[in-house]
Amino acid sequence: VQLTGLRADHVTWPTVCPETDVIVFEHDFELYSVNLKQKPPAAPTRLKITVDSPYKDDANATKTHTAGLKSPVWSPDGAHIAGILDGDLVVMDADGGRAKVLTRTLDEERDPSWAGNDRIVCVRAAWGGAGHVVDIALDGTAATLTKEAASYRSPVRSGDRIAVQVEDAGERGIYLVDLRTGGKTTVADTKGVEETSPAWVDGSIAYLLGIENGPSEIVVRPLDGAARTLDTNESNKAQLRSSPDGTQL
């Protein structure tokens, strides 16, 4: 079912909340929501947000943003939405309003996902460089989860494991990091194609398989079984997301 028909620019970072049947996405630097309980779904509603963010090079000076939040993602209980603004991790209430900045570092945070209702997993790296996967609590305290720096993207946590996209020598693959041992194993890394955007669904790892800026398909790989193709529609998919309860993509 197509939910949007916005023509001015493309829609990015869709995130769904099963608790309320609401999808939030970004369009033209603004956040919008669509209520799936309405049949047919009504036109998207813009979420109004306000963020007082410190300057990277002057912690005593702040600037106020009312737009520009990227990578929105619902908390499992549907109470909060996390996102990235100017390289910092922020959290706001589900209906918008004033957002709280959780990180104030010179590094860049990117690709947040929730690990429970009070913790967020994301990548922390030098701008444009390699970095680590970190776990950040709602009070801003952070713990590094990976032992070696790499070009990590889109980490998603399930218990003591993280599925993450890693780029190495121009190739993009999906890896599984064991937080108990620090070991990293390959889930999918096929030469000549890209595996991107991992997501947990029913205990398996889903990801996009395709070529850069070209058609892709959704693949689901159980941890102890063979991969299967979930969607063979050859469209240019991006930013695969699972619902907080792990049942929808």
JSON list of C-alpha atoms in Angstrom, two decimals:
[
{"chain": "A", "resi": 1, "resn": "VAL", "atom": "CA", "xyz": [0.00, 0.00, 0.00]},
{"chain": "A", "resi": 2, "resn": "GLN", "atom": "CA", "xyz": [1.46, 3.38, -0.99]},
{"chain": "A", "resi": 3, "resn": "LEU", "atom": "CA", "xyz": [1.02, 5.82, 1.90]},
{"chain": "A", "resi": 4, "resn": "THR", "atom": "CA", "xyz": [2.51, 9.02, 0.47]},
{"chain": "A", "resi": 5, "resn": "GLY", "atom": "CA", "xyz": [2.44, 10.88, -2.80]},
{"chain": "A", "resi": 6, "resn": "LEU", "atom": "CA", "xyz": [4.68, 13.82, -2.03]},
{"chain": "A", "resi": 7, "resn": "ARG", "atom": "CA", "xyz": [6.28, 15.14, -5.22]},
{"chain": "A", "resi": 8, "resn": "ALA", "atom": "CA", "xyz": [8.61, 17.94, -4.11]},
{"chain": "A", "resi": 9, "resn": "ASP", "atom": "CA", "xyz": [11.26, 15.56, -2.76]},
{"chain": "A", "resi": 10, "resn": "HIS", "atom": "CA", "xyz": [11.64, 11.94, -1.74]},
{"chain": "A", "resi": 11, "resn": "VAL", "atom": "CA", "xyz": [10.50, 10.40, 1.54]},
{"chain": "A", "resi": 12, "resn": "THR", "atom": "CA", "xyz": [13.19, 8.94, 3.82]},
{"chain": "A", "resi": 13, "resn": "TRP", "atom": "CA", "xyz": [13.65, 7.12, 7.15]},
{"chain": "A", "resi": 14, "resn": "PRO", "atom": "CA", "xyz": [10.21, 5.56, 7.68]},
{"chain": "A", "resi": 15, "resn": "THR", "atom": "CA", "xyz": [9.64, 4.19, 11.20]},
{"chain": "A", "resi": 16, "resn": "VAL", "atom": "CA", "xyz": [6.52, 2.39, 12.43]},
{"chain": "A", "resi": 17, "resn": "CYS", "atom": "CA", "xyz": [5.01, 2.18, 15.92]},
{"chain": "A", "resi": 18, "resn": "PRO", "atom": "CA", "xyz": [2.76, -0.90, 16.39]},
{"chain": "A", "resi": 19, "resn": "GLU", "atom": "CA", "xyz": [1.46, 0.51, 19.68]},
{"chain": "A", "resi": 20, "resn": "THR", "atom": "CA", "xyz": [-0.30, 3.33, 17.87]},
{"chain": "A", "resi": 21, "resn": "ASP", "atom": "CA", "xyz": [-0.29, 2.22, 14.18]},
{"chain": "A", "resi": 22, "resn": "VAL", "atom": "CA", "xyz": [1.52, 5.44, 13.24]},
{"chain": "A", "resi": 23, "resn": "ILE", "atom": "CA", "xyz": [4.34, 5.77, 10.73]},
{"chain": "A", "resi": 24, "resn": "VAL", "atom": "CA", "xyz": [6.78, 8.70, 10.98]},
{"chain": "A", "resi": 25, "resn": "PHE", "atom": "CA", "xyz": [9.05, 9.71, 8.10]},
{"chain": "A", "resi": 26, "resn": "GLU", "atom": "CA", "xyz": [11.23, 12.61, 6.91]},
{"chain": "A", "resi": 27, "resn": "HIS", "atom": "CA", "xyz": [10.39, 14.76, 3.91]},
{"chain": "A", "resi": 28, "resn": "ASP", "atom": "CA", "xyz": [12.10, 17.99, 2.88]},
{"chain": "A", "resi": 29, "resn": "PHE", "atom": "CA", "xyz": [13.82, 18.36, 6.31]},
{"chain": "A", "resi": 30, "resn": "GLU", "atom": "CA", "xyz": [10.52, 17.99, 8.20]},
{"chain": "A", "resi": 31, "resn": "LEU", "atom": "CA", "xyz": [9.00, 15.04, 10.10]},
{"chain": "A", "resi": 32, "resn": "TYR", "atom": "CA", "xyz": [5.53, 13.78, 9.18]},
{"chain": "A", "resi": 33, "resn": "SER", "atom": "CA", "xyz": [3.22, 11.12, 10.61]},
{"chain": "A", "resi": 34, "resn": "VAL", "atom": "CA", "xyz": [0.55, 8.94, 9.02]},
{"chain": "A", "resi": 35, "resn": "ASN", "atom": "CA", "xyz": [-2.12, 7.16, 11.13]},
{"chain": "A", "resi": 36, "resn": "LEU", "atom": "CA", "xyz": [-2.76, 3.70, 9.68]},
{"chain": "A", "resi": 37, "resn": "LYS", "atom": "CA", "xyz": [-5.97, 3.28, 11.71]},
{"chain": "A", "resi": 38, "resn": "GLN", "atom": "CA", "xyz": [-7.68, 5.77, 9.43]},
{"chain": "A", "resi": 39, "resn": "LYS", "atom": "CA", "xyz": [-9.16, 4.05, 6.36]},
{"chain": "A", "resi": 40, "resn": "PRO", "atom": "CA", "xyz": [-8.01, 5.21, 3.92]},
{"chain": "A", "resi": 41, "resn": "PRO", "atom": "CA", "xyz": [-5.01, 6.83, 5.64]},
{"chain": "A", "resi": 42, "resn": "ALA", "atom": "CA", "xyz": [-5.32, 10.61, 5.92]},
{"chain": "A", "resi": 43, "resn": "ALA", "atom": "CA", "xyz": [-2.80, 13.04, 4.49]},
{"chain": "A", "resi": 44, "resn": "PRO", "atom": "CA", "xyz": [0.51, 13.17, 6.42]},
{"chain": "A", "resi": 45, "resn": "THR", "atom": "CA", "xyz": [0.62, 15.51, 9.44]},
{"chain": "A", "resi": 46, "resn": "ARG", "atom": "CA", "xyz": [3.75, 17.56, 10.13]},
{"chain": "A", "resi": 47, "resn": "LEU", "atom": "CA", "xyz": [5.30, 17.10, 13.58]},
{"chain": "A", "resi": 48, "resn": "LYS", "atom": "CA", "xyz": [6.39, 20.37, 15.16]},
{"chain": "A", "resi": 49, "resn": "ILE", "atom": "CA", "xyz": [9.69, 20.10, 17.02]},
{"chain": "A", "resi": 50, "resn": "THR", "atom": "CA", "xyz": [12.05, 22.49, 18.81]},
{"chain": "A", "resi": 51, "resn": "VAL", "atom": "CA", "xyz": [15.66, 21.62, 19.61]},
{"chain": "A", "resi": 52, "resn": "ASP", "atom": "CA", "xyz": [18.18, 23.85, 21.40]},
{"chain": "A", "resi": 53, "resn": "SER", "atom": "CA", "xyz": [21.50, 22.47, 20.17]},
{"chain": "A", "resi": 54, "resn": "PRO", "atom": "CA", "xyz": [24.99, 23.62, 21.25]},
{"chain": "A", "resi": 55, "resn": "TYR", "atom": "CA", "xyz": [27.57, 24.58, 18.66]},
{"chain": "A", "resi": 56, "resn": "LYS", "atom": "CA", "xyz": [30.24, 21.93, 18.18]},
{"chain": "A", "resi": 57, "resn": "ASP", "atom": "CA", "xyz": [33.08, 24.39, 18.83]},
{"chain": "A", "resi": 58, "resn": "ASP", "atom": "CA", "xyz": [31.41, 26.44, 21.57]},
{"chain": "A", "resi": 59, "resn": "ALA", "atom": "CA", "xyz": [29.43, 24.59, 24.24]},
{"chain": "A", "resi": 60, "resn": "ASN", "atom": "CA", "xyz": [28.27, 27.88, 25.78]},
{"chain": "A", "resi": 61, "resn": "ALA", "atom": "CA", "xyz": [26.43, 28.94, 22.62]},
{"chain": "A", "resi": 62, "resn": "THR", "atom": "CA", "xyz": [23.29, 27.29, 21.31]},
{"chain": "A", "resi": 63, "resn": "LYS", "atom": "CA", "xyz": [21.09, 27.49, 18.26]},
{"chain": "A", "resi": 64, "resn": "THR", "atom": "CA", "xyz": [17.41, 26.63, 18.01]},
{"chain": "A", "resi": 65, "resn": "HIS", "atom": "CA", "xyz": [16.18, 24.21, 15.33]},
{"chain": "A", "resi": 66, "resn": "THR", "atom": "CA", "xyz": [12.60, 23.59, 14.25]},
{"chain": "A", "resi": 67, "resn": "ALA", "atom": "CA", "xyz": [13.49, 21.21, 11.39]},
{"chain": "A", "resi": 68, "resn": "GLY", "atom": "CA", "xyz": [16.32, 19.04, 10.13]},
{"chain": "A", "resi": 69, "resn": "LEU", "atom": "CA", "xyz": [15.92, 15.94, 12.32]},
{"chain": "A", "resi": 70, "resn": "LYS", "atom": "CA", "xyz": [17.22, 12.87, 10.45]},
{"chain": "A", "resi": 71, "resn": "SER", "atom": "CA", "xyz": [16.90, 9.11, 10.97]},
{"chain": "A", "resi": 72, "resn": "PRO", "atom": "CA", "xyz": [13.78, 9.17, 13.21]},
{"chain": "A", "resi": 73, "resn": "VAL", "atom": "CA", "xyz": [13.07, 5.90, 15.01]},
{"chain": "A", "resi": 74, "resn": "TRP", "atom": "CA", "xyz": [10.34, 4.92, 17.49]},
{"chain": "A", "resi": 75, "resn": "SER", "atom": "CA", "xyz": [11.05, 3.55, 20.96]},
{"chain": "A", "resi": 76, "resn": "PRO", "atom": "CA", "xyz": [9.47, 0.09, 21.50]},
{"chain": "A", "resi": 77, "resn": "ASP", "atom": "CA", "xyz": [6.78, 1.49, 23.83]},
{"chain": "A", "resi": 78, "resn": "GLY", "atom": "CA", "xyz": [5.87, 4.24, 21.35]},
{"chain": "A", "resi": 79, "resn": "ALA", "atom": "CA", "xyz": [6.59, 7.01, 23.87]},
{"chain": "A", "resi": 80, "resn": "HIS", "atom": "CA", "xyz": [9.63, 8.61, 22.21]},
{"chain": "A", "resi": 81, "resn": "ILE", "atom": "CA", "xyz": [11.29, 9.22, 18.86]},
{"chain": "A", "resi": 82, "resn": "ALA", "atom": "CA", "xyz": [15.07, 9.37, 18.59]},
{"chain": "A", "resi": 83, "resn": "GLY", "atom": "CA", "xyz": [16.90, 11.04, 15.72]},
{"chain": "A", "resi": 84, "resn": "ILE", "atom": "CA", "xyz": [20.05, 12.84, 14.58]},
{"chain": "A", "resi": 85, "resn": "LEU", "atom": "CA", "xyz": [20.42, 16.61, 14.37]},
{"chain": "A", "resi": 86, "resn": "ASP", "atom": "CA", "xyz": [23.72, 18.19, 13.26]},
{"chain": "A", "resi": 87, "resn": "GLY", "atom": "CA", "xyz": [25.52, 14.97, 14.18]},
{"chain": "A", "resi": 88, "resn": "ASP", "atom": "CA", "xyz": [24.06, 14.82, 17.70]},
{"chain": "A", "resi": 89, "resn": "LEU", "atom": "CA", "xyz": [21.60, 12.26, 19.07]},
{"chain": "A", "resi": 90, "resn": "VAL", "atom": "CA", "xyz": [18.30, 13.76, 20.23]},
{"chain": "A", "resi": 91, "resn": "VAL", "atom": "CA", "xyz": [15.09, 12.35, 21.75]},
{"chain": "A", "resi": 92, "resn": "MET", "atom": "CA", "xyz": [11.62, 13.84, 21.71]},
{"chain": "A", "resi": 93, "resn": "ASP", "atom": "CA", "xyz": [8.10, 12.83, 22.76]},
{"chain": "A", "resi": 94, "resn": "ALA", "atom": "CA", "xyz": [6.12, 10.89, 20.18]},
{"chain": "A", "resi": 95, "resn": "ASP", "atom": "CA", "xyz": [3.86, 13.84, 19.34]},
{"chain": "A", "resi": 96, "resn": "GLY", "atom": "CA", "xyz": [6.73, 16.27, 18.76]},
{"chain": "A", "resi": 97, "resn": "GLY", "atom": "CA", "xyz": [7.42, 19.33, 20.86]},
{"chain": "A", "resi": 98, "resn": "ARG", "atom": "CA", "xyz": [10.75, 20.15, 22.51]},
{"chain": "A", "resi": 99, "resn": "ALA", "atom": "CA", "xyz": [13.51, 17.60, 21.97]},
{"chain": "A", "resi": 100, "resn": "LYS", "atom": "CA", "xyz": [16.44, 16.79, 24.28]},
{"chain": "A", "resi": 101, "resn": "VAL", "atom": "CA", "xyz": [20.02, 16.61, 23.00]},
{"chain": "A", "resi": 102, "resn": "LEU", "atom": "CA", "xyz": [21.73, 13.50, 24.44]},
{"chain": "A", "resi": 103, "resn": "THR", "atom": "CA", "xyz": [25.22, 13.88, 22.96]},
{"chain": "A", "resi": 104, "resn": "ARG", "atom": "CA", "xyz": [27.46, 16.93, 22.73]},
{"chain": "A", "resi": 105, "resn": "THR", "atom": "CA", "xyz": [30.69, 15.64, 21.19]},
{"chain": "A", "resi": 106, "resn": "LEU", "atom": "CA", "xyz": [32.88, 16.74, 18.30]},
{"chain": "A", "resi": 107, "resn": "ASP", "atom": "CA", "xyz": [32.24, 13.34, 16.72]},
{"chain": "A", "resi": 108, "resn": "GLU", "atom": "CA", "xyz": [29.24, 12.46, 14.60]},
{"chain": "A", "resi": 109, "resn": "GLU", "atom": "CA", "xyz": [26.45, 10.18, 15.81]},
{"chain": "A", "resi": 110, "resn": "ARG", "atom": "CA", "xyz": [24.46, 8.41, 13.10]},
{"chain": "A", "resi": 111, "resn": "ASP", "atom": "CA", "xyz": [22.01, 5.58, 12.40]},
{"chain": "A", "resi": 112, "resn": "PRO", "atom": "CA", "xyz": [20.22, 5.28, 15.78]},
{"chain": "A", "resi": 113, "resn": "SER", "atom": "CA", "xyz": [18.08, 2.30, 16.79]},
{"chain": "A", "resi": 114, "resn": "TRP", "atom": "CA", "xyz": [16.48, 1.48, 20.13]},
{"chain": "A", "resi": 115, "resn": "ALA", "atom": "CA", "xyz": [17.71, -1.31, 22.44]},
{"chain": "A", "resi": 116, "resn": "GLY", "atom": "CA", "xyz": [14.78, -1.29, 24.88]},
{"chain": "A", "resi": 117, "resn": "ASN", "atom": "CA", "xyz": [12.80, 1.76, 25.97]},
{"chain": "A", "resi": 118, "resn": "ASP", "atom": "CA", "xyz": [15.69, 3.55, 27.70]},
{"chain": "A", "resi": 119, "resn": "ARG", "atom": "CA", "xyz": [18.76, 2.88, 25.56]},
{"chain": "A", "resi": 120, "resn": "ILE", "atom": "CA", "xyz": [19.78, 3.73, 22.00]},
{"chain": "A", "resi": 121, "resn": "VAL", "atom": "CA", "xyz": [22.42, 2.09, 19.81]},
{"chain": "A", "resi": 122, "resn": "CYS", "atom": "CA", "xyz": [24.14, 4.20, 17.16]},
{"chain": "A", "resi": 123, "resn": "VAL", "atom": "CA", "xyz": [27.46, 4.76, 15.37]},
{"chain": "A", "resi": 124, "resn": "ARG", "atom": "CA", "xyz": [29.88, 7.35, 16.80]},
{"chain": "A", "resi": 125, "resn": "ALA", "atom": "CA", "xyz": [32.66, 8.35, 14.42]},
{"chain": "A", "resi": 126, "resn": "ALA", "atom": "CA", "xyz": [34.85, 11.17, 13.27]},
{"chain": "A", "resi": 127, "resn": "TRP", "atom": "CA", "xyz": [33.01, 13.09, 10.56]},
{"chain": "A", "resi": 128, "resn": "GLY", "atom": "CA", "xyz": [33.21, 10.97, 7.42]},
{"chain": "A", "resi": 129, "resn": "GLY", "atom": "CA", "xyz": [35.55, 8.43, 9.06]},
{"chain": "A", "resi": 130, "resn": "ALA", "atom": "CA", "xyz": [35.59, 5.09, 10.86]},
{"chain": "A", "resi": 131, "resn": "GLY", "atom": "CA", "xyz": [34.11, 4.73, 14.33]},
{"chain": "A", "resi": 132, "resn": "HIS", "atom": "CA", "xyz": [32.47, 2.46, 16.87]},
{"chain": "A", "resi": 133, "resn": "VAL", "atom": "CA", "xyz": [29.00, 1.25, 17.78]},
{"chain": "A", "resi": 134, "resn": "VAL", "atom": "CA", "xyz": [27.95, 2.84, 21.08]},
{"chain": "A", "resi": 135, "resn": "ASP", "atom": "CA", "xyz": [25.10, 2.34, 23.54]},
{"chain": "A", "resi": 136, "resn": "ILE", "atom": "CA", "xyz": [23.62, 5.60, 24.89]},
{"chain": "A", "resi": 137, "resn": "ALA", "atom": "CA", "xyz": [21.22, 5.91, 27.81]},
{"chain": "A", "resi": 138, "resn": "LEU", "atom": "CA", "xyz": [18.53, 8.59, 28.01]},
{"chain": "A", "resi": 139, "resn": "ASP", "atom": "CA", "xyz": [20.69, 10.53, 30.49]},
{"chain": "A", "resi": 140, "resn": "GLY", "atom": "CA", "xyz": [23.43, 10.77, 27.85]},
{"chain": "A", "resi": 141, "resn": "THR", "atom": "CA", "xyz": [25.90, 8.27, 29.35]},
{"chain": "A", "resi": 142, "resn": "ALA", "atom": "CA", "xyz": [27.54, 6.13, 26.66]},
{"chain": "A", "resi": 143, "resn": "ALA", "atom": "CA", "xyz": [29.37, 2.80, 26.43]},
{"chain": "A", "resi": 144, "resn": "THR", "atom": "CA", "xyz": [31.39, 1.59, 23.45]},
{"chain": "A", "resi": 145, "resn": "LEU", "atom": "CA", "xyz": [30.23, -1.83, 22.23]},
{"chain": "A", "resi": 146, "resn": "THR", "atom": "CA", "xyz": [32.77, -2.65, 19.52]},
{"chain": "A", "resi": 147, "resn": "LYS", "atom": "CA", "xyz": [36.46, -3.43, 20.02]},
{"chain": "A", "resi": 148, "resn": "GLU", "atom": "CA", "xyz": [37.78, -2.30, 16.65]},
{"chain": "A", "resi": 149, "resn": "ALA", "atom": "CA", "xyz": [36.96, 0.86, 14.70]},
{"chain": "A", "resi": 150, "resn": "ALA", "atom": "CA", "xyz": [35.41, 0.34, 11.26]},
{"chain": "A", "resi": 151, "resn": "SER", "atom": "CA", "xyz": [33.05, 1.94, 8.75]},
{"chain": "A", "resi": 152, "resn": "TYR", "atom": "CA", "xyz": [29.94, 0.81, 10.64]},
{"chain": "A", "resi": 153, "resn": "ARG", "atom": "CA", "xyz": [26.43, 1.75, 9.53]},
{"chain": "A", "resi": 154, "resn": "SER", "atom": "CA", "xyz": [22.89, 0.92, 10.69]},
{"chain": "A", "resi": 155, "resn": "PRO", "atom": "CA", "xyz": [23.55, -1.11, 13.88]},
{"chain": "A", "resi": 156, "resn": "VAL", "atom": "CA", "xyz": [20.55, -2.95, 15.34]},
{"chain": "A", "resi": 157, "resn": "ARG", "atom": "CA", "xyz": [20.73, -4.79, 18.66]},
{"chain": "A", "resi": 158, "resn": "SER", "atom": "CA", "xyz": [19.00, -7.98, 19.80]},
{"chain": "A", "resi": 159, "resn": "GLY", "atom": "CA", "xyz": [20.08, -9.08, 23.28]},
{"chain": "A", "resi": 160, "resn": "ASP", "atom": "CA", "xyz": [23.85, -9.66, 23.29]},
{"chain": "A", "resi": 161, "resn": "ARG", "atom": "CA", "xyz": [24.18, -9.41, 19.50]},
{"chain": "A", "resi": 162, "resn": "ILE", "atom": "CA", "xyz": [24.37, -6.55, 17.04]},
{"chain": "A", "resi": 163, "resn": "ALA", "atom": "CA", "xyz": [23.72, -6.84, 13.32]},
{"chain": "A", "resi": 164, "resn": "VAL", "atom": "CA", "xyz": [25.58, -4.10, 11.49]},
{"chain": "A", "resi": 165, "resn": "GLN", "atom": "CA", "xyz": [26.57, -3.01, 7.99]},
{"chain": "A", "resi": 166, "resn": "VAL", "atom": "CA", "xyz": [30.32, -2.69, 7.44]},
{"chain": "A", "resi": 167, "resn": "GLU", "atom": "CA", "xyz": [32.07, -1.17, 4.44]},
{"chain": "A", "resi": 168, "resn": "ASP", "atom": "CA", "xyz": [35.50, -2.55, 3.58]},
{"chain": "A", "resi": 169, "resn": "ALA", "atom": "CA", "xyz": [37.45, -1.67, 0.42]},
{"chain": "A", "resi": 170, "resn": "GLY", "atom": "CA", "xyz": [34.28, -0.38, -1.22]},
{"chain": "A", "resi": 171, "resn": "GLU", "atom": "CA", "xyz": [32.28, -3.54, -0.47]},
{"chain": "A", "resi": 172, "resn": "ARG", "atom": "CA", "xyz": [29.29, -3.40, 1.88]},
{"chain": "A", "resi": 173, "resn": "GLY", "atom": "CA", "xyz": [28.31, -6.47, 3.88]},
{"chain": "A", "resi": 174, "resn": "ILE", "atom": "CA", "xyz": [26.34, -7.50, 6.96]},
{"chain": "A", "resi": 175, "resn": "TYR", "atom": "CA", "xyz": [28.09, -8.75, 10.09]},
{"chain": "A", "resi": 176, "resn": "LEU", "atom": "CA", "xyz": [27.06, -10.04, 13.51]},
{"chain": "A", "resi": 177, "resn": "VAL", "atom": "CA", "xyz": [28.93, -8.77, 16.59]},
{"chain": "A", "resi": 178, "resn": "ASP", "atom": "CA", "xyz": [28.79, -10.86, 19.78]},
{"chain": "A", "resi": 179, "resn": "LEU", "atom": "CA", "xyz": [28.87, -8.39, 22.69]},
{"chain": "A", "resi": 180, "resn": "ARG", "atom": "CA", "xyz": [29.98, -11.08, 25.15]},
{"chain": "A", "resi": 181, "resn": "THR", "atom": "CA", "xyz": [33.15, -11.97, 23.24]},
{"chain": "A", "resi": 182, "resn": "GLY", "atom": "CA", "xyz": [33.61, -9.06, 20.86]},
{"chain": "A", "resi": 183, "resn": "GLY", "atom": "CA", "xyz": [33.79, -11.53, 17.99]},
{"chain": "A", "resi": 184, "resn": "LYS", "atom": "CA", "xyz": [32.52, -10.55, 14.54]},
{"chain": "A", "resi": 185, "resn": "THR", "atom": "CA", "xyz": [31.10, -13.08, 12.06]},
{"chain": "A", "resi": 186, "resn": "THR", "atom": "CA", "xyz": [29.94, -12.64, 8.50]},
{"chain": "A", "resi": 187, "resn": "VAL", "atom": "CA", "xyz": [26.22, -12.81, 7.77]},
{"chain": "A", "resi": 188, "resn": "ALA", "atom": "CA", "xyz": [26.40, -11.75, 4.11]},
{"chain": "A", "resi": 189, "resn": "ASP", "atom": "CA", "xyz": [29.30, -10.31, 2.12]},
{"chain": "A", "resi": 190, "resn": "THR", "atom": "CA", "xyz": [29.02, -11.13, -1.57]},
{"chain": "A", "resi": 191, "resn": "LYS", "atom": "CA", "xyz": [31.53, -9.71, -4.04]},
{"chain": "A", "resi": 192, "resn": "GLY", "atom": "CA", "xyz": [30.04, -7.48, -6.72]},
{"chain": "A", "resi": 193, "resn": "VAL", "atom": "CA", "xyz": [26.80, -6.70, -4.87]},
{"chain": "A", "resi": 194, "resn": "GLU", "atom": "CA", "xyz": [25.90, -4.81, -1.71]},
{"chain": "A", "resi": 195, "resn": "GLU", "atom": "CA", "xyz": [24.20, -6.07, 1.43]},
{"chain": "A", "resi": 196, "resn": "THR", "atom": "CA", "xyz": [22.93, -3.09, 3.41]},
{"chain": "A", "resi": 197, "resn": "SER", "atom": "CA", "xyz": [20.46, -1.87, 6.03]},
{"chain": "A", "resi": 198, "resn": "PRO", "atom": "CA", "xyz": [20.13, -4.82, 8.47]},
{"chain": "A", "resi": 199, "resn": "ALA", "atom": "CA", "xyz": [17.02, -5.29, 10.60]},
{"chain": "A", "resi": 200, "resn": "TRP", "atom": "CA", "xyz": [15.92, -7.95, 13.10]},
{"chain": "A", "resi": 201, "resn": "VAL", "atom": "CA", "xyz": [12.65, -9.70, 12.26]},
{"chain": "A", "resi": 202, "resn": "ASP", "atom": "CA", "xyz": [11.37, -12.72, 14.21]},
{"chain": "A", "resi": 203, "resn": "GLY", "atom": "CA", "xyz": [14.89, -13.62, 15.35]},
{"chain": "A", "resi": 204, "resn": "SER", "atom": "CA", "xyz": [16.34, -13.48, 11.83]},
{"chain": "A", "resi": 205, "resn": "ILE", "atom": "CA", "xyz": [18.37, -10.79, 10.09]},
{"chain": "A", "resi": 206, "resn": "ALA", "atom": "CA", "xyz": [16.76, -9.03, 7.14]},
{"chain": "A", "resi": 207, "resn": "TYR", "atom": "CA", "xyz": [18.78, -6.87, 4.75]},
{"chain": "A", "resi": 208, "resn": "LEU", "atom": "CA", "xyz": [18.77, -5.35, 1.28]},
{"chain": "A", "resi": 209, "resn": "LEU", "atom": "CA", "xyz": [20.66, -7.15, -1.50]},
{"chain": "A", "resi": 210, "resn": "GLY", "atom": "CA", "xyz": [21.41, -5.22, -4.66]},
{"chain": "A", "resi": 211, "resn": "ILE", "atom": "CA", "xyz": [23.76, -2.88, -6.47]},
{"chain": "A", "resi": 212, "resn": "GLU", "atom": "CA", "xyz": [24.64, 0.67, -5.44]},
{"chain": "A", "resi": 213, "resn": "ASN", "atom": "CA", "xyz": [21.90, 3.14, -6.46]},
{"chain": "A", "resi": 214, "resn": "GLY", "atom": "CA", "xyz": [20.15, 0.32, -8.31]},
{"chain": "A", "resi": 215, "resn": "PRO", "atom": "CA", "xyz": [17.43, -2.31, -7.85]},
{"chain": "A", "resi": 216, "resn": "SER", "atom": "CA", "xyz": [17.48, -4.35, -4.64]},
{"chain": "A", "resi": 217, "resn": "GLU", "atom": "CA", "xyz": [15.50, -7.10, -2.96]},
{"chain": "A", "resi": 218, "resn": "ILE", "atom": "CA", "xyz": [14.76, -7.95, 0.67]},
{"chain": "A", "resi": 219, "resn": "VAL", "atom": "CA", "xyz": [16.53, -11.04, 2.01]},
{"chain": "A", "resi": 220, "resn": "VAL", "atom": "CA", "xyz": [15.87, -12.73, 5.37]},
{"chain": "A", "resi": 221, "resn": "ARG", "atom": "CA", "xyz": [18.59, -14.97, 6.85]},
{"chain": "A", "resi": 222, "resn": "PRO", "atom": "CA", "xyz": [17.99, -17.03, 10.02]},
{"chain": "A", "resi": 223, "resn": "LEU", "atom": "CA", "xyz": [21.04, -17.34, 12.25]},
{"chain": "A", "resi": 224, "resn": "ASP", "atom": "CA", "xyz": [21.03, -21.12, 11.79]},
{"chain": "A", "resi": 225, "resn": "GLY", "atom": "CA", "xyz": [19.51, -21.53, 8.33]},
{"chain": "A", "resi": 226, "resn": "ALA", "atom": "CA", "xyz": [19.56, -20.61, 4.66]},
{"chain": "A", "resi": 227, "resn": "ALA", "atom": "CA", "xyz": [18.63, -17.17, 3.36]},
{"chain": "A", "resi": 228, "resn": "ARG", "atom": "CA", "xyz": [15.34, -16.61, 1.56]},
{"chain": "A", "resi": 229, "resn": "THR", "atom": "CA", "xyz": [14.19, -13.76, -0.62]},
{"chain": "A", "resi": 230, "resn": "LEU", "atom": "CA", "xyz": [11.20, -11.96, 0.84]},
{"chain": "A", "resi": 231, "resn": "ASP", "atom": "CA", "xyz": [10.58, -9.47, -1.95]},
{"chain": "A", "resi": 232, "resn": "THR", "atom": "CA", "xyz": [11.76, -9.79, -5.56]},
{"chain": "A", "resi": 233, "resn": "ASN", "atom": "CA", "xyz": [10.27, -6.49, -6.72]},
{"chain": "A", "resi": 234, "resn": "GLU", "atom": "CA", "xyz": [13.22, -4.87, -8.48]},
{"chain": "A", "resi": 235, "resn": "SER", "atom": "CA", "xyz": [12.82, -1.34, -7.15]},
{"chain": "A", "resi": 236, "resn": "ASN", "atom": "CA", "xyz": [15.38, 1.01, -5.63]},
{"chain": "A", "resi": 237, "resn": "LYS", "atom": "CA", "xyz": [14.79, 0.29, -1.94]},
{"chain": "A", "resi": 238, "resn": "ALA", "atom": "CA", "xyz": [16.68, 1.94, 0.91]},
{"chain": "A", "resi": 239, "resn": "GLN", "atom": "CA", "xyz": [16.63, 2.24, 4.69]},
{"chain": "A", "resi": 240, "resn": "LEU", "atom": "CA", "xyz": [15.01, -1.07, 5.62]},
{"chain": "A", "resi": 241, "resn": "ARG", "atom": "CA", "xyz": [13.43, -0.79, 9.07]},
{"chain": "A", "resi": 242, "resn": "SER", "atom": "CA", "xyz": [11.66, -3.30, 11.35]},
{"chain": "A", "resi": 243, "resn": "SER", "atom": "CA", "xyz": [8.91, -2.44, 13.79]},
{"chain": "A", "resi": 244, "resn": "PRO", "atom": "CA", "xyz": [9.97, -2.34, 17.49]},
{"chain": "A", "resi": 245, "resn": "ASP", "atom": "CA", "xyz": [8.29, -5.71, 18.12]},
{"chain": "A", "resi": 246, "resn": "GLY", "atom": "CA", "xyz": [10.26, -7.29, 15.25]},
{"chain": "A", "resi": 247, "resn": "THR", "atom": "CA", "xyz": [7.26, -8.51, 13.27]},
{"chain": "A", "resi": 248, "resn": "GLN", "atom": "CA", "xyz": [7.04, -5.97, 10.42]},
{"chain": "A", "resi": 249, "resn": "LEU", "atom": "CA", "xyz": [9.42, -4.51, 7.86]}
]
